[in-house]
């Protein structure tokens, strides 16, 4: 029985140390996201969090392919609203974002105005293909 006393004290000390760790978050968080969300939402917010909790490490993977976050062992995935799988829990982290088709008036002179996303294929432009449904809405032409 004399050997048990010191062992119990040792266990109690270790349990106290574990309790202190509960209040000090640590570990690696893996997030898959689009570049826009990483730059405009995640990185600014995470900068504050990481200053407060330096033992947390964040791994951000830019991915437009809608990786299966469960199969690839990510802790979170940031998606556009319409890209959230029905069996996932979604929490809004930013405002609605809009994209625009822009071009010089001289470029559009003599060319058909795009009415739907597929029309952009025939234009000289930089295309970002995302696996989602897009629609074009005419908001007006701003001249300089």
Short mmCIF file of C-alpha atoms in Angstrom, two decimals:
data_model
loop_
_atom_site.label_atom_id
_atom_site.label_comp_id
_atom_site.label_asym_id
_atom_site.label_seq_id
_atom_site.Cartn_x
_atom_site.Cartn_y
_atom_site.Cartn_z
CA UNK A 1 0.00 0.00 0.00
CA UNK A 2 2.98 2.32 0.56
CA UNK A 3 3.65 2.23 -3.19
CA UNK A 4 0.11 3.29 -4.11
CA UNK A 5 0.17 6.70 -2.35
CA UNK A 6 2.91 8.28 -4.50
CA UNK A 7 1.32 6.82 -7.64
CA UNK A 8 -2.04 8.40 -6.81
CA UNK A 9 -0.34 11.77 -6.27
CA UNK A 10 1.40 11.39 -9.63
CA UNK A 11 -1.91 10.60 -11.36
CA UNK A 12 -3.57 13.57 -9.68
CA UNK A 13 -0.76 15.90 -10.84
CA UNK A 14 -1.07 14.62 -14.41
CA UNK A 15 -4.86 15.09 -14.38
CA UNK A 16 -4.40 18.70 -13.22
CA UNK A 17 -1.94 19.30 -16.08
CA UNK A 18 -4.45 17.88 -18.56
CA UNK A 19 -7.14 20.16 -17.17
CA UNK A 20 -4.94 23.18 -17.83
CA UNK A 21 -4.45 22.08 -21.44
CA UNK A 22 -8.22 22.10 -22.00
CA UNK A 23 -8.18 25.86 -21.66
CA UNK A 24 -5.30 26.19 -24.15
CA UNK A 25 -6.43 25.16 -27.66
CA UNK A 26 -3.74 23.50 -29.76
CA UNK A 27 -3.45 21.38 -32.87
CA UNK A 28 -3.79 21.61 -36.63
CA UNK A 29 -6.97 22.58 -38.45
CA UNK A 30 -7.22 21.62 -42.14
CA UNK A 31 -9.50 23.73 -44.35
CA UNK A 32 -10.23 23.42 -48.06
CA UNK A 33 -11.55 26.55 -49.75
CA UNK A 34 -11.68 28.75 -52.80
CA UNK A 35 -8.92 31.34 -53.18
CA UNK A 36 -11.34 34.27 -52.89
CA UNK A 37 -12.69 33.03 -49.56
CA UNK A 38 -9.20 32.36 -48.21
CA UNK A 39 -7.94 35.84 -49.12
CA UNK A 40 -10.99 37.90 -48.23
CA UNK A 41 -12.51 36.05 -45.27
CA UNK A 42 -10.41 33.29 -43.70
CA UNK A 43 -6.92 34.80 -43.55
CA UNK A 44 -8.02 38.13 -41.99
CA UNK A 45 -10.14 36.32 -39.37
CA UNK A 46 -7.55 33.63 -38.67
CA UNK A 47 -4.79 36.19 -38.17
CA UNK A 48 -6.55 37.44 -35.02
CA UNK A 49 -7.30 33.91 -33.78
CA UNK A 50 -3.73 32.69 -34.28
CA UNK A 51 -2.29 35.63 -32.34
CA UNK A 52 -4.53 34.69 -29.41
CA UNK A 53 -3.85 30.93 -29.71
CA UNK A 54 -0.31 30.40 -31.03
CA UNK A 55 -0.48 26.61 -30.52
CA UNK A 56 -3.15 26.31 -33.22
CA UNK A 57 -1.82 25.66 -36.73
CA UNK A 58 -4.00 26.16 -39.80
CA UNK A 59 -3.49 24.42 -43.14
CA UNK A 60 -5.47 26.07 -45.95
CA UNK A 61 -5.72 24.21 -49.25
CA UNK A 62 -7.02 26.15 -52.26
CA UNK A 63 -9.28 23.79 -54.18
CA UNK A 64 -11.91 24.48 -56.82
CA UNK A 65 -12.79 20.80 -57.22
CA UNK A 66 -15.17 20.50 -54.26
CA UNK A 67 -13.07 17.92 -52.47
CA UNK A 68 -14.92 15.51 -50.20
CA UNK A 69 -13.89 16.98 -46.85
CA UNK A 70 -14.74 13.83 -44.92
CA UNK A 71 -12.88 11.42 -47.22
CA UNK A 72 -9.83 13.71 -47.41
CA UNK A 73 -9.84 14.29 -43.64
CA UNK A 74 -10.41 18.07 -43.64
CA UNK A 75 -11.86 19.77 -40.60
CA UNK A 76 -13.84 22.24 -42.71
CA UNK A 77 -14.60 23.20 -46.27
CA UNK A 78 -15.56 26.68 -47.42
CA UNK A 79 -17.95 26.71 -50.38
CA UNK A 80 -20.26 29.06 -52.21
CA UNK A 81 -23.79 28.70 -50.85
CA UNK A 82 -25.15 26.62 -53.71
CA UNK A 83 -22.20 24.21 -53.49
CA UNK A 84 -22.93 22.85 -50.02
CA UNK A 85 -23.79 19.15 -50.03
CA UNK A 86 -27.19 18.38 -48.52
CA UNK A 87 -25.73 16.21 -45.74
CA UNK A 88 -23.27 18.90 -44.57
CA UNK A 89 -23.82 21.43 -41.82
CA UNK A 90 -23.40 24.93 -43.27
CA UNK A 91 -22.68 28.17 -41.45
CA UNK A 92 -22.48 31.47 -43.33
CA UNK A 93 -19.08 33.10 -42.83
CA UNK A 94 -19.32 36.00 -45.26
CA UNK A 95 -21.61 38.14 -47.35
CA UNK A 96 -22.96 37.20 -50.77
CA UNK A 97 -20.33 37.72 -53.46
CA UNK A 98 -20.99 38.78 -57.03
CA UNK A 99 -18.75 38.36 -60.04
CA UNK A 100 -18.83 40.58 -63.10
CA UNK A 101 -18.03 40.33 -66.77
CA UNK A 102 -16.07 43.43 -67.68
CA UNK A 103 -14.50 44.63 -70.88
CA UNK A 104 -13.58 47.77 -72.75
CA UNK A 105 -16.32 49.30 -74.91
CA UNK A 106 -13.98 48.88 -77.88
CA UNK A 107 -13.84 45.12 -77.20
CA UNK A 108 -17.62 44.74 -77.12
CA UNK A 109 -18.11 46.88 -80.27
CA UNK A 110 -19.06 44.41 -82.97
CA UNK A 111 -19.29 41.45 -80.55
CA UNK A 112 -22.40 39.90 -79.10
CA UNK A 113 -23.05 40.70 -75.47
CA UNK A 114 -22.90 37.52 -73.35
CA UNK A 115 -26.35 36.55 -72.09
CA UNK A 116 -25.46 33.29 -70.36
CA UNK A 117 -22.20 31.87 -68.96
CA UNK A 118 -21.73 29.56 -71.97
CA UNK A 119 -21.55 32.65 -74.22
CA UNK A 120 -18.22 33.56 -72.61
CA UNK A 121 -16.57 30.60 -74.35
CA UNK A 122 -16.63 32.58 -77.61
CA UNK A 123 -14.98 35.64 -76.04
CA UNK A 124 -11.34 36.46 -75.43
CA UNK A 125 -11.37 36.34 -71.66
CA UNK A 126 -9.98 34.69 -68.59
CA UNK A 127 -12.48 32.04 -67.54
CA UNK A 128 -12.83 30.57 -64.10
CA UNK A 129 -14.76 27.33 -64.32
CA UNK A 130 -16.49 26.33 -61.13
CA UNK A 131 -18.79 23.32 -60.68
CA UNK A 132 -21.85 25.41 -59.97
CA UNK A 133 -24.84 26.96 -61.70
CA UNK A 134 -24.25 30.54 -62.82
CA UNK A 135 -26.53 33.03 -64.47
CA UNK A 136 -25.78 36.41 -65.98
CA UNK A 137 -27.80 39.46 -65.01
CA UNK A 138 -27.44 42.71 -66.85
CA UNK A 139 -26.85 45.48 -64.36
CA UNK A 140 -25.91 48.23 -66.73
CA UNK A 141 -22.95 49.59 -68.56
CA UNK A 142 -20.68 52.09 -66.90
CA UNK A 143 -18.70 54.26 -69.32
CA UNK A 144 -15.55 56.12 -68.47
#
